[in-house]
Tab-separated table of C-alpha atoms and ligand atoms in Angstrom:
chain	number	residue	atom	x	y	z
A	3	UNK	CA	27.277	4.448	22.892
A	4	UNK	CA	27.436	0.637	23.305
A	5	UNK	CA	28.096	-1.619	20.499
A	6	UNK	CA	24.990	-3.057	21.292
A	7	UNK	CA	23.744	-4.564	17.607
A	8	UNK	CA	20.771	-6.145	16.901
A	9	UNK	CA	21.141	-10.449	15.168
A	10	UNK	CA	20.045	-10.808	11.613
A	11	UNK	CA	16.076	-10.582	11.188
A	12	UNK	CA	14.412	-12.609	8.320
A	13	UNK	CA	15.336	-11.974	4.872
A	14	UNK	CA	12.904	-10.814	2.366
A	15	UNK	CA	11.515	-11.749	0.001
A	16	UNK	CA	10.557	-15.422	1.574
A	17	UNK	CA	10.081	-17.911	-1.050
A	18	UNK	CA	10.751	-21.396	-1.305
A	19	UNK	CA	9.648	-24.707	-3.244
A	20	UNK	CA	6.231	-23.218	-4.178
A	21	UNK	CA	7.681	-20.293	-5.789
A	22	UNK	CA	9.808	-22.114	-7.687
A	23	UNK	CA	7.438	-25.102	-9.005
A	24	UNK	CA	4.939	-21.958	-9.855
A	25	UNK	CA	7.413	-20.725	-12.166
A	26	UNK	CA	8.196	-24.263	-13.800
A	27	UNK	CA	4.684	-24.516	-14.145
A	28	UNK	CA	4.388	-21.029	-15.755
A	29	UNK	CA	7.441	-21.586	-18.421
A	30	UNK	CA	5.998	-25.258	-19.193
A	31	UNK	CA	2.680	-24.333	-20.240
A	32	UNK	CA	3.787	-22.639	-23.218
A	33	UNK	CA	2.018	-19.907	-22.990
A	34	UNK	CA	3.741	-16.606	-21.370
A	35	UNK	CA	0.994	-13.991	-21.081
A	36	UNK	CA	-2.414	-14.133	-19.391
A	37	UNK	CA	-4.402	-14.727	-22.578
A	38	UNK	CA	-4.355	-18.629	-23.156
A	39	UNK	CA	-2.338	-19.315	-19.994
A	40	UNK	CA	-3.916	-20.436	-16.953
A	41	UNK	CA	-1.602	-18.881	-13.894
A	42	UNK	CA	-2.978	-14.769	-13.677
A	43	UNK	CA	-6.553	-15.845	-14.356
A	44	UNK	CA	-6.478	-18.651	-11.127
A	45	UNK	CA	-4.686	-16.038	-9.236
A	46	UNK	CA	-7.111	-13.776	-10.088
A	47	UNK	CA	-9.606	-15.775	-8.062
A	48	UNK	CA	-7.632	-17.029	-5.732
A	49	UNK	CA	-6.621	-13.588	-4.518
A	50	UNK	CA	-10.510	-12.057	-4.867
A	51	UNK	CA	-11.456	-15.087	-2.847
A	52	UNK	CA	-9.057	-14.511	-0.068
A	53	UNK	CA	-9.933	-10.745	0.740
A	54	UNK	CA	-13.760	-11.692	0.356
A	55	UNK	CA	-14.292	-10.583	-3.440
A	56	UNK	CA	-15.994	-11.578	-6.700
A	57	UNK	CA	-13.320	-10.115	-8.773
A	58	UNK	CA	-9.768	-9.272	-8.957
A	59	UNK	CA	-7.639	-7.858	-11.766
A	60	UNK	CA	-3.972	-8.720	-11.867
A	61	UNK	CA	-2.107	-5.896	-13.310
A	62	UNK	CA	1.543	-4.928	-13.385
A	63	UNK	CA	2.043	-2.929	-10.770
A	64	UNK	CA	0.464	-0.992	-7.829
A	65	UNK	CA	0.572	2.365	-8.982
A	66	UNK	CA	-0.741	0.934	-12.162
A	67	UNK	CA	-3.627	-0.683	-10.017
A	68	UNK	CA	-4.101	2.881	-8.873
A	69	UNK	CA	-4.709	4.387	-12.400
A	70	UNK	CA	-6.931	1.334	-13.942
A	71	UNK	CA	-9.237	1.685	-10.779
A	72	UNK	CA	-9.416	5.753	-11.216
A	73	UNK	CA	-9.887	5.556	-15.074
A	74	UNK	CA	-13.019	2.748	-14.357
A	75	UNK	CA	-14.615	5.130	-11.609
A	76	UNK	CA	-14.821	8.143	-14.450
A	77	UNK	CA	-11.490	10.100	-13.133
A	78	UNK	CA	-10.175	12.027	-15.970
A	79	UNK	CA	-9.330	16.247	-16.707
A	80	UNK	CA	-11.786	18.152	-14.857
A	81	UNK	CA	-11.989	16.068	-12.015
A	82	UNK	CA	-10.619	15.635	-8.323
A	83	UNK	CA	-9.067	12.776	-6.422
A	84	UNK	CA	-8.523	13.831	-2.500
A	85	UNK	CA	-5.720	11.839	-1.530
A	86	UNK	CA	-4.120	11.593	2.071
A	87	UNK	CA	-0.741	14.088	1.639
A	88	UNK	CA	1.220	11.278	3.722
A	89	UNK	CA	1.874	8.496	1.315
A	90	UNK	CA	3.601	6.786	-1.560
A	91	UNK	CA	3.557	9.826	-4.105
A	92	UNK	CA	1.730	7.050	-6.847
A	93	UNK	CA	-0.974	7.770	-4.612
A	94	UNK	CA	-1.750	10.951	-6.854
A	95	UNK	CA	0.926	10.183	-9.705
A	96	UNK	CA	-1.934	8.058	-10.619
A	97	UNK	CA	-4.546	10.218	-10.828
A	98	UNK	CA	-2.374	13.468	-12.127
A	99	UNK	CA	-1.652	10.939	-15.416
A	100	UNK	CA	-4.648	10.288	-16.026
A	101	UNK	CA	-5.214	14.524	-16.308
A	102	UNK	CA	-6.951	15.058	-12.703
A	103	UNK	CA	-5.843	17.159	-9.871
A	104	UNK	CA	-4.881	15.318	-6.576
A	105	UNK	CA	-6.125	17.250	-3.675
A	106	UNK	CA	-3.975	16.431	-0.686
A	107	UNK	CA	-5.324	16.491	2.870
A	108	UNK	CA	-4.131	15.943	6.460
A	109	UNK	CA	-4.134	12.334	8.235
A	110	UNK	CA	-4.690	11.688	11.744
A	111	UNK	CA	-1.586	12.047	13.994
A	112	UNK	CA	-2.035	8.814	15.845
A	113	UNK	CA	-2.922	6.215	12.743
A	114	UNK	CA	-1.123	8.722	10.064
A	115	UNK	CA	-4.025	7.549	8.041
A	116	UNK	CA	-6.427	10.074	5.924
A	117	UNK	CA	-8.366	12.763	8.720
A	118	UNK	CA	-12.607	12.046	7.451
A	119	UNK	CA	-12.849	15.709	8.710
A	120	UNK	CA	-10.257	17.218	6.089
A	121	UNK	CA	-11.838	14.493	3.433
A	122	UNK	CA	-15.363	16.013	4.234
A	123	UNK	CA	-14.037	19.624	3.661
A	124	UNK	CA	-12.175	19.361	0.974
A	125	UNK	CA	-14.816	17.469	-1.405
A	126	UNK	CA	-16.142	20.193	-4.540
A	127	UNK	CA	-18.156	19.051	-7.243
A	128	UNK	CA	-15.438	18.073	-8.727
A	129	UNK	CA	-14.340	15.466	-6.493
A	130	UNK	CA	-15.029	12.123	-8.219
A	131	UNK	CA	-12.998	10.006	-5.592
A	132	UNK	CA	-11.544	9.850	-2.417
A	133	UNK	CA	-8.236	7.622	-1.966
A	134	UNK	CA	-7.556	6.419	1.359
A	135	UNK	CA	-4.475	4.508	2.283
A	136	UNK	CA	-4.227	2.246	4.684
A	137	UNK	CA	-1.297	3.302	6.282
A	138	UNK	CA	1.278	0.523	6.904
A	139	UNK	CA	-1.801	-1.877	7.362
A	140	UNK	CA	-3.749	0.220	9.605
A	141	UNK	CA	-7.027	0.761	8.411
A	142	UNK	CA	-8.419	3.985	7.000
A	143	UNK	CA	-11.495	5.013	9.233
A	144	UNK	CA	-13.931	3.385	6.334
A	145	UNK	CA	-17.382	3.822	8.724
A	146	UNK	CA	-16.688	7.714	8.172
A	147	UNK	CA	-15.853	7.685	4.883
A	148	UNK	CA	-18.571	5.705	3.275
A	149	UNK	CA	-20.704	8.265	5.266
A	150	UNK	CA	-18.739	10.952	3.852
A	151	UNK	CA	-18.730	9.596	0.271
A	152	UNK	CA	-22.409	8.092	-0.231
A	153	UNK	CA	-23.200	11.566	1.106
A	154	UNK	CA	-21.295	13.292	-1.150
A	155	UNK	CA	-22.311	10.963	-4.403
A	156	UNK	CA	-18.385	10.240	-4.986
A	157	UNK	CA	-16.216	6.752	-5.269
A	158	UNK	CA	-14.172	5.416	-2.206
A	159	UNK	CA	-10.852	3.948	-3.632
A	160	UNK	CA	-9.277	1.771	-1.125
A	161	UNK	CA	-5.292	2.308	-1.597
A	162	UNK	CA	-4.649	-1.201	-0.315
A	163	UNK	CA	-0.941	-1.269	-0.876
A	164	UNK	CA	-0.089	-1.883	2.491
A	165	UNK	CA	-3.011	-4.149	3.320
A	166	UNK	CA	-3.206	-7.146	2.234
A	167	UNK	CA	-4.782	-9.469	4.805
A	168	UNK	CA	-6.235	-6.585	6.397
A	169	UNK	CA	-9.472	-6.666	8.441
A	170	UNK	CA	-12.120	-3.725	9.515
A	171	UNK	CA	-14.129	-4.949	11.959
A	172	UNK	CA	-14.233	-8.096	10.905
A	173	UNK	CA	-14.676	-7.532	7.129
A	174	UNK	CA	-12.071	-8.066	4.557
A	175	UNK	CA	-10.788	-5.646	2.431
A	176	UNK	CA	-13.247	-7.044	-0.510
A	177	UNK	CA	-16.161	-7.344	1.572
A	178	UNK	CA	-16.355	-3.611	2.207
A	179	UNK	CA	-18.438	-2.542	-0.910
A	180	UNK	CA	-15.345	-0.366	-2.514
A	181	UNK	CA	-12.946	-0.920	-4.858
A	182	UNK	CA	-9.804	-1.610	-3.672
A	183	UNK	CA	-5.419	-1.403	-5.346
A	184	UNK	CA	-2.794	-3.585	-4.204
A	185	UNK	CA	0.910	-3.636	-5.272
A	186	UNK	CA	3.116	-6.718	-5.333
A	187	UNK	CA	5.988	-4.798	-5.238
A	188	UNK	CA	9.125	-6.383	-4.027
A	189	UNK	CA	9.198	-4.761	-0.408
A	190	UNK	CA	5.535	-5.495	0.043
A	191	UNK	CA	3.593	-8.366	1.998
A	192	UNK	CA	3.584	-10.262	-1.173
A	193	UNK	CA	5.910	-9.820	-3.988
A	194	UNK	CA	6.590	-11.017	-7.437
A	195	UNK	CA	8.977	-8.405	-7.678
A	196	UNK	CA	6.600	-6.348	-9.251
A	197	UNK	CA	2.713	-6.292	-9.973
A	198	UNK	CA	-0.450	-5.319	-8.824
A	199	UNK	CA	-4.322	-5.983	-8.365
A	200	UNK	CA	-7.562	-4.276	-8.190
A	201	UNK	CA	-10.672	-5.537	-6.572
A	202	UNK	CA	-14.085	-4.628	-7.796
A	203	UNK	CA	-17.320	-5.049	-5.949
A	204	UNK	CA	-18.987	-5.977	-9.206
A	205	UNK	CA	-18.421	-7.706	-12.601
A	206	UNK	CA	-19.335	-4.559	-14.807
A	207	UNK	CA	-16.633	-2.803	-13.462
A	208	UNK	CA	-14.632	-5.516	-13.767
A	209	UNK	CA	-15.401	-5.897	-17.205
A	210	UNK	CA	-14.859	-2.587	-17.668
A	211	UNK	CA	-11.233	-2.761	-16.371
A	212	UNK	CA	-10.072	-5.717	-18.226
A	213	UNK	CA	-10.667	-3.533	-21.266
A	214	UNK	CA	-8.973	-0.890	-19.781
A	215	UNK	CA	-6.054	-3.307	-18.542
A	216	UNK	CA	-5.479	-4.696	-22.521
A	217	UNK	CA	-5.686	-1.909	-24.854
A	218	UNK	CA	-9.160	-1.973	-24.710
A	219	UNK	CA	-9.397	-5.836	-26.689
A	220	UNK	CA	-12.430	-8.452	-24.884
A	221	UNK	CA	-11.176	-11.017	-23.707
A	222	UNK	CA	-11.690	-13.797	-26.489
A	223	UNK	CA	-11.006	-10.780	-29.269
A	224	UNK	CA	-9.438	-11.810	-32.360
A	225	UNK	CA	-10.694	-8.722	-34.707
A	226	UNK	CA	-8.715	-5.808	-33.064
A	227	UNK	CA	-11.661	-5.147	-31.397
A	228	UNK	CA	-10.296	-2.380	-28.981
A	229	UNK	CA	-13.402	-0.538	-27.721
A	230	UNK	CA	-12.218	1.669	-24.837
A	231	UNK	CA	-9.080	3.812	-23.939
A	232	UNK	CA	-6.692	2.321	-21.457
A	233	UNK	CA	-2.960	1.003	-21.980
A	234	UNK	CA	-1.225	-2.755	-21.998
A	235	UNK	CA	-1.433	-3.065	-17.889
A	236	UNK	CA	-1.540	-6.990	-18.115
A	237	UNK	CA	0.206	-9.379	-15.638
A	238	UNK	CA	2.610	-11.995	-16.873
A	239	UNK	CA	1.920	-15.538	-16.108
A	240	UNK	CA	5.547	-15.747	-14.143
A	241	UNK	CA	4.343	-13.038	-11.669
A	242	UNK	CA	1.191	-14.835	-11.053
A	243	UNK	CA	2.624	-18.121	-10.273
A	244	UNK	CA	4.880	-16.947	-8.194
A	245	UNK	CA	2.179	-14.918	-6.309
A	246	UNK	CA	0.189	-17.853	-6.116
A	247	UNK	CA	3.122	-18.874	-3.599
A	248	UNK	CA	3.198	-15.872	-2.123
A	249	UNK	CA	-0.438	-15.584	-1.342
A	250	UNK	CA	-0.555	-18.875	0.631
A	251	UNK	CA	2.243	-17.956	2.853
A	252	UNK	CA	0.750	-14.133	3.843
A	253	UNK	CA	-1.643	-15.899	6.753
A	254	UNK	CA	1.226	-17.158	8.909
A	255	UNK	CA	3.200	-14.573	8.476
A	256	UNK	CA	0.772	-11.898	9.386
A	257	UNK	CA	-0.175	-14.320	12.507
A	258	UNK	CA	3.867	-13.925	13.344
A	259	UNK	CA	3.451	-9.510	13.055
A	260	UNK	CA	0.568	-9.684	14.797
A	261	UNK	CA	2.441	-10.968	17.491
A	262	UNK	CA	5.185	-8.848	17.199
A	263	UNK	CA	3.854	-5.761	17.064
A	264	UNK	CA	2.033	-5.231	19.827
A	265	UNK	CA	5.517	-5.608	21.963
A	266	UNK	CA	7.461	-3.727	19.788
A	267	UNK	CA	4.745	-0.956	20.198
A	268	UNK	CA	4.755	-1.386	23.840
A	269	UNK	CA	8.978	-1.368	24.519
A	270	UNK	CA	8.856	1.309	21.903
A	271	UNK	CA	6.517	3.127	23.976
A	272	UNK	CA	8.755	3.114	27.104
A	273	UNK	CA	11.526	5.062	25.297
A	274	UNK	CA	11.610	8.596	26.299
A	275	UNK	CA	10.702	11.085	23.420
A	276	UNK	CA	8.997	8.218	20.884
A	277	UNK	CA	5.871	7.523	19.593
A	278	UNK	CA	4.414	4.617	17.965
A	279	UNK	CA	1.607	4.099	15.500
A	280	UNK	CA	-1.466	3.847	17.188
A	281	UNK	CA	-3.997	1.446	15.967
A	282	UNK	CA	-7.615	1.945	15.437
A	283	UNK	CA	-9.351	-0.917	17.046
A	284	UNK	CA	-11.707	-1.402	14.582
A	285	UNK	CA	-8.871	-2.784	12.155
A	286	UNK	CA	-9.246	-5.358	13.800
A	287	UNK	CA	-6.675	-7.623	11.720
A	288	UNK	CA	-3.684	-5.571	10.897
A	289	UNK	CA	-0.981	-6.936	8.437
A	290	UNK	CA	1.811	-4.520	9.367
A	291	UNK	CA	3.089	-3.468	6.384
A	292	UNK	CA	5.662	-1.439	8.269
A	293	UNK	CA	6.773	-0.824	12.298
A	294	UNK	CA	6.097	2.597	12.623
A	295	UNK	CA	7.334	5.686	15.299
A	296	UNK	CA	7.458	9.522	15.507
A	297	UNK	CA	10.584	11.026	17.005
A	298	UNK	CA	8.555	14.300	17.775
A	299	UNK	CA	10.707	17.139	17.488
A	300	UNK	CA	13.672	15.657	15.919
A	301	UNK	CA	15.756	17.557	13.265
A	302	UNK	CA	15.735	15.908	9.902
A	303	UNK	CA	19.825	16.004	10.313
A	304	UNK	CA	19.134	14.184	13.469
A	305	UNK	CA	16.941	11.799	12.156
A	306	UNK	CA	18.981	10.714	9.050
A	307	UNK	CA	21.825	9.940	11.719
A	308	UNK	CA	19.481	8.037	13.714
A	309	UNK	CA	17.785	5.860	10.555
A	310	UNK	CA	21.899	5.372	9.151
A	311	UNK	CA	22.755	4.543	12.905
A	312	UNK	CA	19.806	1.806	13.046
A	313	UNK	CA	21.052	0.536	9.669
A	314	UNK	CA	24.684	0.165	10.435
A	315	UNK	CA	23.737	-1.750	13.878
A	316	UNK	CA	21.610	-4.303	11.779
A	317	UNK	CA	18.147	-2.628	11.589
A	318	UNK	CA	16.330	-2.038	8.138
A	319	UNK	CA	15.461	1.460	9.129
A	320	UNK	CA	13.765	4.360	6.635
A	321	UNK	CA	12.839	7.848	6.897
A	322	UNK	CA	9.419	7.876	6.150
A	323	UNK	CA	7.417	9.425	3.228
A	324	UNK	CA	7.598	13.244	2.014
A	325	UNK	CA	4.829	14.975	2.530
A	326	UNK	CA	3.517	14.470	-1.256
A	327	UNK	CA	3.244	18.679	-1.576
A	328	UNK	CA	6.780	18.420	-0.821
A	329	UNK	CA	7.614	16.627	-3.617
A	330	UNK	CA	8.064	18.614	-6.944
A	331	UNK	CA	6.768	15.858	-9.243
A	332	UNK	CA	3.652	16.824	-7.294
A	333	UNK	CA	3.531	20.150	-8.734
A	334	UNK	CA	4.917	19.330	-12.296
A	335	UNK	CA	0.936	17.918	-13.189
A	336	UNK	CA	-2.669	18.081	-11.263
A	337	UNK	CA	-1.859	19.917	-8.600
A	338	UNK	CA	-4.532	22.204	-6.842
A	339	UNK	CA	-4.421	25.871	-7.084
A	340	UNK	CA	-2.465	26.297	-4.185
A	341	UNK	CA	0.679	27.055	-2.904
A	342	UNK	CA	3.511	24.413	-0.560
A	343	UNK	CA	2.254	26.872	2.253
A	344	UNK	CA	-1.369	26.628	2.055
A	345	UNK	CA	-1.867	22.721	1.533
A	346	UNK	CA	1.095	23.050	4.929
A	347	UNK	CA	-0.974	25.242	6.583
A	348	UNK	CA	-4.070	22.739	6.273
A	349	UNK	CA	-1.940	19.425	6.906
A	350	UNK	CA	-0.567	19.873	10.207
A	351	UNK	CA	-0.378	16.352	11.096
A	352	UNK	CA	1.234	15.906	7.678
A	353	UNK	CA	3.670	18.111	8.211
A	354	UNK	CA	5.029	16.650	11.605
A	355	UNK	CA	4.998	13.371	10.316
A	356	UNK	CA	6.616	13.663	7.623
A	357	UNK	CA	9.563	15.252	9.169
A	358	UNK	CA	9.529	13.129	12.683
A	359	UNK	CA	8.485	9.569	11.243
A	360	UNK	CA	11.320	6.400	10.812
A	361	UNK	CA	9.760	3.231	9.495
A	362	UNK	CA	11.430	-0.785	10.086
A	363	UNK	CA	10.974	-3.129	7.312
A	364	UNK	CA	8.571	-6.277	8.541
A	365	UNK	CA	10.592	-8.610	8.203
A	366	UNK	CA	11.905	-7.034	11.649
A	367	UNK	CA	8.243	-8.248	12.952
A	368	UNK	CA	9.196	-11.920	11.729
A	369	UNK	CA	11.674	-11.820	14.169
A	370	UNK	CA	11.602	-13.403	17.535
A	371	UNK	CA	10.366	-11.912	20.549
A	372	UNK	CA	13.570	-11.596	22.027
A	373	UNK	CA	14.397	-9.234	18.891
A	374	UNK	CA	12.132	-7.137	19.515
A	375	UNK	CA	13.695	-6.644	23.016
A	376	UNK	CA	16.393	-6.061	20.865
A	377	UNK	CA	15.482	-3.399	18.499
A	378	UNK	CA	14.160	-1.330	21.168
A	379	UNK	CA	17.730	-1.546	23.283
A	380	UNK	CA	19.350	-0.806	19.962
A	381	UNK	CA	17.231	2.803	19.606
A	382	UNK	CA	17.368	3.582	23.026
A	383	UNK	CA	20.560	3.639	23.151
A	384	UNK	CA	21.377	5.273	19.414
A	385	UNK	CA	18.782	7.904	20.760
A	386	UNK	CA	20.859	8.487	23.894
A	387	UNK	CA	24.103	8.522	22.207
B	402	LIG	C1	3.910	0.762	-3.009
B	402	LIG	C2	2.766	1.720	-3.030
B	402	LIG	C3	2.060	2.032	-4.200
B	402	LIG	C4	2.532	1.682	-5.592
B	402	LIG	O1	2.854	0.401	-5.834
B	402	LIG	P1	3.957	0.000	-6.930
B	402	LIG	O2	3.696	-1.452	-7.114
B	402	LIG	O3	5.288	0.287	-6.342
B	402	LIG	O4	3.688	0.776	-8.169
B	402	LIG	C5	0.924	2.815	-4.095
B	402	LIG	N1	0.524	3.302	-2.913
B	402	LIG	C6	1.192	3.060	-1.777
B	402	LIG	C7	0.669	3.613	-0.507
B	402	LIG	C8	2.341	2.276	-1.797
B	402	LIG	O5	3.039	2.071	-0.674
């Protein structure tokens, strides 16, 4: 093995002079939470107007998103929420705490985003939503699962998390007619460190998740009005400024990936024995939440060595997700009535990627075209060594 190494990419989180006169702004007015302050509510349109939407919700954080979303489209004990089995696991954490059983199903091999097919068979009449995730900015394939839902009479929840930006043939993410969780989590594509948002195609259930979001109080209560269930999921008025920031920097930088990627996929591509995300044309404006590969047949030992390997020559390098059946916070609440070997047994794609799959950060795809030429030497040759 050379000591080939690849030059220091981009930090991350990117902030600068907007970030920090947000937060000025934020600890001058006085006023710390949402309620009387100014920051979360203009974000709140700001963001909704940027993906194409009438409303957003700032909440604290994407998983949290996840939950408000579910509680607002009548998920509860007694119900089902089919989720893709290759994700985040607060893809069904979300929906097992609020009492219903996730129902995991295979993705498609090339996008390693939810499989319409396995959605369409798995759907009971106790399926009250179907969670897609749009895998590392690639979209879900929505065109078959709007059929598939309006069909079936259930909710399409748009796990955004990775997405924001994100186009489907030409739509943004709000324009699509679902509703739609982000999270603002630090590694994501905007950060305040933490936090999250839900888009809703219309103000009732809008109104019905600010309830949710503040212990059930209206807006202007001051009677301890608190007429639904739900939980303190509020955004602070520091997160939103800063997101404010963050928000008007995501265009350029997803102008930079967009760039990027494609090359990286190609040189990638050119490496014996790998595999790179494929993209669904139809997405037709991808973020890229993450870069991507399979290492088909590799051992998980192997991997590990490779993903350390990438690390130690300067590459932010990750195994990728657990299968969430894997996982035995899966099992400990809402899980089907199933066992590890029957959900494996229907998730073949699943279970290859989740054992063959190494992720790069993006801030690797703010890097310059020469490192992309760069990070593909580097795996070549850790691969070959
Ligand atoms: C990050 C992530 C979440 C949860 O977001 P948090 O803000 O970390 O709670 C949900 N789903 C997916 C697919 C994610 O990657």
């Amino acid at each position: 093995m050379s000591d080939l190494s690849a030059p220091e990419f981009p930090e991350w989180p990117q902030f600068g002079d907007e970030e920090r006169t947000g937060l000025i702004r934020a600890l001058e007015q006085g006023q710390w939470w949402r309620v009387g302050g100014n920051e979360v509510d203009t974000f709140e349109a700001e963001f909704a107007a940027y993906h194409g939407s009438s409303h957003a919700l700032a909440v604290t954080n994407g998983t949290h998103a996840l939950e408000v979303a579910l509680e607002v489209l009548g998920v509860g004990p007694g119900t089902e929420v089919i989720v893709p089995a290759f994700t985040f696991i607060s893809s069904s954490l979300a929906a097992q705490r609020l009492g219903a059983v996730a129902v995991p199903v295979d993705v498609d091999l090339d996008t390693y985003c939810v499989d319409p097919d396995a959605v369409a068979a798995a759907i009971t009449d106790r399926t009250r939503v179907v969670m897609p995730v749009h895998m590392a900015g690639q979209f879900a394939d929505m065109d078959a699962l709007d059929k598939i839902t309006s069909d079936a009479g259930v909710a399409l929840l748009q796990d955004a998390a990775h997405a924001h930006g994100a186009q489907w043939q030409g739509k943004r993410v709000g324009e699509l007619g679902s509703v739609a969780a982000f999270s603002f989590q630090n590694g994501k594509l905007m950060t305040a460190g933490e936090g999250g948002a839900v888009l809703f195609p219309d103000e009732e259930s809008y109104e019905k998740a600010f309830l949710v979001h503040s212990c059930g109080r209206p807006r202007t209560d001051r009677d301890y009005l608190h007429r639904t269930t739900g939980s303190n999921y509020r955004m602070n008025e520091f997160s939103a400024a800063v997101l404010r920031a963050q928000l008007s920097r995501l265009d350029g930088q997803i102008a930079v990936r967009e760039q990027r990627w494609p090359l990286l996929a190609s040189l990638l591509a050119e490496i014996p024995g790998v595999v790179p995300q494929g993209r669904d044309p139809r997405g037709d404006r991808n973020p890229h939440y993450m870069a991507m590969f399979r290492i088909p047949g590799i051992t998980s030992e192997r991997r590990r060595v490779v993903v350390d390997e990438l690390i130690a020559r300067g590459i932010p390098a990750f195994v990728a997700f657990r299968a969430i059946y894997r996982c035995d916070g899966f099992w400990l609440a809402g899980a089907p009535d199933e066992t590890v070997e029957q959900i494996a047994e229907r998730c073949p794609n699943v279970e290859q990627i989740h054992a063959d799959c190494v992720w790069l950060h993006h801030r690797t795809l703010l890097g310059t075209e020469e490192q992309m030429h760069q990070i593909a030497a580097v795996l070549a040759d850790v691969l070959a060594g």
